[in-house]
Short mmCIF file of C-alpha atoms in Angstrom, two decimals:
data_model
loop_
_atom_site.label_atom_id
_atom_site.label_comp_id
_atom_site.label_asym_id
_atom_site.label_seq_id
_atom_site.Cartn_x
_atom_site.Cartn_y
_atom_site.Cartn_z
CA UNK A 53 -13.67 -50.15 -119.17
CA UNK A 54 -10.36 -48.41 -119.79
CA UNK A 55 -7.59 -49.36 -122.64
CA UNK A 56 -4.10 -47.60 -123.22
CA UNK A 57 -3.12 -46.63 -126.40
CA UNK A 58 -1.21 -49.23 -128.93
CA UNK A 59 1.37 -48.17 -130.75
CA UNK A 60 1.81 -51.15 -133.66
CA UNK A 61 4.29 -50.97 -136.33
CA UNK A 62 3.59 -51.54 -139.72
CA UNK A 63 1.38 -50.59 -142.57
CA UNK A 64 -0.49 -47.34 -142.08
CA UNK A 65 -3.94 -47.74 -143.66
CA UNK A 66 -4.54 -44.70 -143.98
CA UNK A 67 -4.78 -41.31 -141.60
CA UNK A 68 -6.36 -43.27 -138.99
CA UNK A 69 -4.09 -46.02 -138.50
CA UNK A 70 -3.24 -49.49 -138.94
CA UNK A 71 -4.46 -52.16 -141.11
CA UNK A 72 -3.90 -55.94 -140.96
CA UNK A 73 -5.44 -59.30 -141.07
CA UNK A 74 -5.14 -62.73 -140.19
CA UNK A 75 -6.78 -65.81 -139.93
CA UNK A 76 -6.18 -68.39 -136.72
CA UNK A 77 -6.67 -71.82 -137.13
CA UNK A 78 -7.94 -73.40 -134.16
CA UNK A 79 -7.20 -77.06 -134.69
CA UNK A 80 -3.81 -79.45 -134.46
CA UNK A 81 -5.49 -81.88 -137.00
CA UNK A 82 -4.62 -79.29 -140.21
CA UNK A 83 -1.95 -80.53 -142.33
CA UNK A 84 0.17 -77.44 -143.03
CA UNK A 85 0.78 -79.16 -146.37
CA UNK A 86 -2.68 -79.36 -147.35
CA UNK A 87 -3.35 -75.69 -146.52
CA UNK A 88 -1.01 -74.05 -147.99
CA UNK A 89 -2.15 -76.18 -151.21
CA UNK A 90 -5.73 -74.98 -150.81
CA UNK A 91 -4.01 -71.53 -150.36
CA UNK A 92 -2.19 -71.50 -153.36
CA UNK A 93 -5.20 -72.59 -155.05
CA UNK A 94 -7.17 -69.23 -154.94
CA UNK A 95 -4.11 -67.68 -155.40
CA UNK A 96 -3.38 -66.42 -151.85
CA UNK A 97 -0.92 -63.72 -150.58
CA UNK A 98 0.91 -63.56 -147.19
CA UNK A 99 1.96 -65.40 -144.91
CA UNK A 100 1.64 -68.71 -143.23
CA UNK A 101 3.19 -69.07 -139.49
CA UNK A 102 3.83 -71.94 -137.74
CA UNK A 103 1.43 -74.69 -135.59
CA UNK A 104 1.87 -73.62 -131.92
CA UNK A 105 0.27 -74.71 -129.28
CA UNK A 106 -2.50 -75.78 -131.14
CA UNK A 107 -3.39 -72.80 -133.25
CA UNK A 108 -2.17 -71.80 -136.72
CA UNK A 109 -1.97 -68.23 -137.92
CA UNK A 110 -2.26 -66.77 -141.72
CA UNK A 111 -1.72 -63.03 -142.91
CA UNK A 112 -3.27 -61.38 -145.42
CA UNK A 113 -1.30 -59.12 -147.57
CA UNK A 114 -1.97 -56.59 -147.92
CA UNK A 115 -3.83 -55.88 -144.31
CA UNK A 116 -7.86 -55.34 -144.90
CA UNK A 117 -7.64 -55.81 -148.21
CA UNK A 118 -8.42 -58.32 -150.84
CA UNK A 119 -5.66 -60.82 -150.67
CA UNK A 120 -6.94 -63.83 -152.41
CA UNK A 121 -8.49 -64.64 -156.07
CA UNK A 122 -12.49 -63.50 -156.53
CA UNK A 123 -12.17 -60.20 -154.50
CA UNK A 124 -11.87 -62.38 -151.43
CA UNK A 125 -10.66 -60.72 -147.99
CA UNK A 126 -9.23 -62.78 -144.92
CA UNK A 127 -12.84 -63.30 -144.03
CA UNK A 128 -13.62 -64.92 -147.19
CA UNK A 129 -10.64 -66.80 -147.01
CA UNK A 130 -11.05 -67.84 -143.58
CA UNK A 131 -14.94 -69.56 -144.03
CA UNK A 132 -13.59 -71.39 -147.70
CA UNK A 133 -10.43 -72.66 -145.29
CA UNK A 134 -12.72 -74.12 -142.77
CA UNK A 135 -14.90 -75.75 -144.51
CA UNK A 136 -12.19 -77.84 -146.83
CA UNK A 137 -10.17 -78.13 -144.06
CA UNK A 138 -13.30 -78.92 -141.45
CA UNK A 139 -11.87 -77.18 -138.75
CA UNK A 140 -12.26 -74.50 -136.61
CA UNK A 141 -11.37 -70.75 -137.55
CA UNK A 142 -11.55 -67.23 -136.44
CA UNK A 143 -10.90 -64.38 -138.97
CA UNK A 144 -9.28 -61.27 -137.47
CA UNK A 145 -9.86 -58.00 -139.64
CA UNK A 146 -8.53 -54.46 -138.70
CA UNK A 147 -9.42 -50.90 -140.69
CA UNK A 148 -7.10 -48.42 -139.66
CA UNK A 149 -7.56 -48.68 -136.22
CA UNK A 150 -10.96 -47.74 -136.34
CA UNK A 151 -13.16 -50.93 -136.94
CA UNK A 152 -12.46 -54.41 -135.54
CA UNK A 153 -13.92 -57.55 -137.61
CA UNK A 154 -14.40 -61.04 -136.09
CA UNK A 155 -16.05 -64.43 -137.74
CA UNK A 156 -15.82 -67.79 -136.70
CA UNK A 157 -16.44 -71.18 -138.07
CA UNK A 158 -16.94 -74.73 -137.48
CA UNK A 159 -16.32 -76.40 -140.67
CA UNK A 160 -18.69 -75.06 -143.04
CA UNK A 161 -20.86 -73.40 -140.44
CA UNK A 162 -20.57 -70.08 -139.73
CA UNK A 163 -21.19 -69.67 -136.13
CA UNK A 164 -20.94 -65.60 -135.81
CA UNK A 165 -19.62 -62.32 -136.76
CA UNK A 166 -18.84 -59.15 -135.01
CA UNK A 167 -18.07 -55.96 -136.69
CA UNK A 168 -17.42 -52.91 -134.08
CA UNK A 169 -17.84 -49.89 -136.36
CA UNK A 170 -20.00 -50.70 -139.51
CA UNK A 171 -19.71 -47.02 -140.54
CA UNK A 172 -15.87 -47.31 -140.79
CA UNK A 173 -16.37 -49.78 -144.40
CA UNK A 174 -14.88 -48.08 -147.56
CA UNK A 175 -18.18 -46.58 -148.82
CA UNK A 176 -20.55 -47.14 -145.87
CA UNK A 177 -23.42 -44.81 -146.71
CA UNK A 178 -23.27 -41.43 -143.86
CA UNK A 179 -26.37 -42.87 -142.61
CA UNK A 180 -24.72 -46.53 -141.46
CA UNK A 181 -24.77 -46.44 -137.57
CA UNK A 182 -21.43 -46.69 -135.79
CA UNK A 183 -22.58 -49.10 -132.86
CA UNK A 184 -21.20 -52.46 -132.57
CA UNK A 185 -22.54 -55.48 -134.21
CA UNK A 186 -22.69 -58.99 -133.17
CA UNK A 187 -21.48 -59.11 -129.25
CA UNK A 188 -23.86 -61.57 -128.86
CA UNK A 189 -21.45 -63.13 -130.84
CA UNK A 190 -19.27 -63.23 -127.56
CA UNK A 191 -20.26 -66.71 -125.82
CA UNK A 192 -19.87 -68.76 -129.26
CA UNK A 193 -16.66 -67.45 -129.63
CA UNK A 194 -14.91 -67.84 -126.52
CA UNK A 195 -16.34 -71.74 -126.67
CA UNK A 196 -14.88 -71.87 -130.19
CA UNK A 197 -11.25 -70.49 -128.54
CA UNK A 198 -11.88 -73.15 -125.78
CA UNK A 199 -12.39 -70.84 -123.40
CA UNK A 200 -16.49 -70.59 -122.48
CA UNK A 201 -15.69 -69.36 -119.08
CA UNK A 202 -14.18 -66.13 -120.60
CA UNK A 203 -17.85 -65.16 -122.43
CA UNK A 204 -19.39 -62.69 -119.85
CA UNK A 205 -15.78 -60.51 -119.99
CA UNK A 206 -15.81 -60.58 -123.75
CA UNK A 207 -18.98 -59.65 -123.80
CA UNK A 208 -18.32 -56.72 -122.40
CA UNK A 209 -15.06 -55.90 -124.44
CA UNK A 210 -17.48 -56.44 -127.30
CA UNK A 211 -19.56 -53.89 -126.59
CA UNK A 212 -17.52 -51.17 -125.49
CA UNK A 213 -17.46 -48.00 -127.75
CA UNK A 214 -14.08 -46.80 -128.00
CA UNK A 215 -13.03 -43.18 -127.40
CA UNK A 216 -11.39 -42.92 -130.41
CA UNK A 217 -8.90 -40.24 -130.17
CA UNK A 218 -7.40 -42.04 -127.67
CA UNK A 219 -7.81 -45.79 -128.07
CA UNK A 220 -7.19 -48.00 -130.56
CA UNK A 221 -8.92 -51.11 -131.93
CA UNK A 222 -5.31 -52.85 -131.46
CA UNK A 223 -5.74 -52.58 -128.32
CA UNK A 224 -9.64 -54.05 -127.67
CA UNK A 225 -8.22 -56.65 -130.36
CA UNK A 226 -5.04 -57.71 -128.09
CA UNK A 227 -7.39 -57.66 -125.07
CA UNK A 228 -9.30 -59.96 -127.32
CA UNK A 229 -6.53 -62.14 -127.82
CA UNK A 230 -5.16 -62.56 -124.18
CA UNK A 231 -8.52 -63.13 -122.91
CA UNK A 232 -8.91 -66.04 -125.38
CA UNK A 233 -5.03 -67.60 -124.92
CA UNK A 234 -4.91 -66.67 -128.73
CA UNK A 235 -1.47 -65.38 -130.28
CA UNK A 236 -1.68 -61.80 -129.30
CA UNK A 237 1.27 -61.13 -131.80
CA UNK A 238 -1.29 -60.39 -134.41
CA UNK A 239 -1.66 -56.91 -133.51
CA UNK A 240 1.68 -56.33 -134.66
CA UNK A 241 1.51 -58.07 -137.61
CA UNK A 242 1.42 -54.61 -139.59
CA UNK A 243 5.75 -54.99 -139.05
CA UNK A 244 5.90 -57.99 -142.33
CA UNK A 245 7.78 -58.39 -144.35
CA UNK A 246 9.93 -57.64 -140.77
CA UNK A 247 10.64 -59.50 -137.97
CA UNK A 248 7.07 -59.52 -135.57
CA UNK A 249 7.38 -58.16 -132.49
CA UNK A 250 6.97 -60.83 -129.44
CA UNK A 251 5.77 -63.07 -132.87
CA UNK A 252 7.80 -65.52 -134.73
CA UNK A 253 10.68 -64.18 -136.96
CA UNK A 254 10.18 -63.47 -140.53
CA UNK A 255 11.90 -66.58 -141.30
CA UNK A 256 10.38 -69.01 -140.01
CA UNK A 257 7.22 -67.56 -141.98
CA UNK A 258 6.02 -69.40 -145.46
CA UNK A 259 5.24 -66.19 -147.88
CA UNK A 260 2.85 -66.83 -150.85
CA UNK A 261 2.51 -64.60 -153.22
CA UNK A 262 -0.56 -65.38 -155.84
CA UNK A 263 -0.34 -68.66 -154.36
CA UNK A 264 3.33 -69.38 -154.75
CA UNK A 265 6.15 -69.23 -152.55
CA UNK A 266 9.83 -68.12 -152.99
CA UNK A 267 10.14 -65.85 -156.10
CA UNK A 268 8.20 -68.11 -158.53
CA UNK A 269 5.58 -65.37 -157.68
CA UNK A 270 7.11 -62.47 -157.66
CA UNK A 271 6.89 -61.06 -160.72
CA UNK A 272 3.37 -62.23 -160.82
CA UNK A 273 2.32 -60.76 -157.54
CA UNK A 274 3.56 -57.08 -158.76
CA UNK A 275 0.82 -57.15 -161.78
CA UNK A 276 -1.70 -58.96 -159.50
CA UNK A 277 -1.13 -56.49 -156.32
CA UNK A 278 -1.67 -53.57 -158.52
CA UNK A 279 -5.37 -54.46 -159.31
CA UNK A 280 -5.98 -55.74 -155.73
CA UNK A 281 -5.20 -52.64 -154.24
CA UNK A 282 -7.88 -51.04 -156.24
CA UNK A 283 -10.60 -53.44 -154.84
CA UNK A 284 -12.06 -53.59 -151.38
CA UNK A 285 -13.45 -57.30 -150.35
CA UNK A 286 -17.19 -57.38 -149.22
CA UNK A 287 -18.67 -55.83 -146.57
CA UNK A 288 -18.34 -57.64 -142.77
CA UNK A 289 -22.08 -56.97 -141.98
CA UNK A 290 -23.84 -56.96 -145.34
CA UNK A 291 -26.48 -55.05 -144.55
CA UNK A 292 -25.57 -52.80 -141.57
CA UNK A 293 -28.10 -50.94 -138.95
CA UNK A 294 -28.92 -47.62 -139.55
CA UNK A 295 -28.76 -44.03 -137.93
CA UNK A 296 -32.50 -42.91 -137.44
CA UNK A 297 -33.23 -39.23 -138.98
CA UNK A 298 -33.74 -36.85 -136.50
CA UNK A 299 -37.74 -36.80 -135.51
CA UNK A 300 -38.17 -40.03 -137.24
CA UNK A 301 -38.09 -42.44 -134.05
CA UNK A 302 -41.13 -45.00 -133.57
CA UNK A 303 -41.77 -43.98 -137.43
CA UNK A 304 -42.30 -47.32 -139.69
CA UNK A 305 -41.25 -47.22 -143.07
CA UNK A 306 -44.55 -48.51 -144.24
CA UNK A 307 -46.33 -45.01 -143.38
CA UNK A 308 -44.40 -43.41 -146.36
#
């Protein structure tokens, strides 16, 4: 399988490349009210887009970071906004380019979670294995996208490894996204507090910040972001497969 190269503007996270997240909403029965309510609630920042066609998108700020009250990431975010809201939902995570998160709900189920480089989390012990995780994940979540006859080609998206000096997980994300009819404009997401590329303007965007929109936040979300930045949310795969030691293969941990 062969990808080009993405070249996303935005937030660099880091030496590798971009960061961002967002979560898509996969219902027309959410009251935008009633969300951004809930998001202000646990103190939320980013931004909320608008309903089209049937989907409706929220950005984390800052990208794969904690953007929420209780060290909570977009993923975190995305399963407490699916269950109050009882809809469906599909968290999008992105680590500089190099790893490529994905967890869906219905309501307060979790149906799956997909994590493409488990060695690429902030402090991932040396011996965490870099293999994909969860494409069997792939046939619950192109039925949750409406799209079930898409599951044997995201399947295989799913499980490619990535030359990575030359591709990007932008670009497996926005093949991701097309695949699914999903707002591929989330790969350049990275360009807020700027106009998105082929997204919605700026403008028509709702910006929390702790929770709050317009500037009653402001001064808030300066102290707030500050301590944030300093935190990393939990893991995507809690307890990732491991790299076997050299010689050790067919070796069970009970003969030690």
């Amino acid at each position: 399988m062969a990808y080009l190269p993405i070249s996303t503007p935005g937030e660099v996270g880091g030496p590798d490349g971009y960061s961002y997240s967002a979560l898509v909403l996969l219902t027309d029965a959410a009251d935008p009210a009633v969300l951004q309510r809930l998001l202000g609630v646990i103190r939320f920042t980013g931004w909320i887009a608008p309903v089209a066609s049937g989907t409706q998108v929220v950005i984390g700020d800052p990208g794969a970071g904690v953007v929420a009250a209780e060290r909570r990431g977009i993923i975190d975010v995305g399963g407490l906004v699916a269950e109050r809201l009882e809809c469906d939902a599909l968290a999008v995570q992105v680590r500089r380019d190099r790893q490529l998160a994905l967890v869906g709900w219905r309501g307060a189920e979790e149906i799956g979670r997909y994590d493409s480089d488990p060695s690429a989390e902030p402090g991932a012990d040396d011996d965490v294995a870099s293999e994909p995780v969860g494409v069997a994940f792939a046939p619950e979540l192109a039925a949750l996208a409406r799209t079930p006859q898409a599951a044997e080609r995201l399947t295989e998206i799913l499980a490619e490894e990535l030359e990575r000096d030359s591709v990007s997980e932008s670009e497996r994300l926005r093949s991701i996204l097309r695949l699914l009819t999903l707002p591929d404009w989330i790969v350049a997401t990275g360009s807020l507090p700027a106009d998105i590329p082929t997204g919605p303007r700026a403008a028509d965007l709702t910006r929390l910040r702790v929770g709050m929109p317009g500037a009653a936040g402001l001064w808030r979300h300066l102290a707030v972001r500050r301590v944030r930045r300093r935190r990393t949310p939990p893991p995507v795969i809690a307890d990732p497969p491991r790299e076997s030691a050299p010689g050790m293969e067919g070796i069970e941990p009970w003969m030690f």
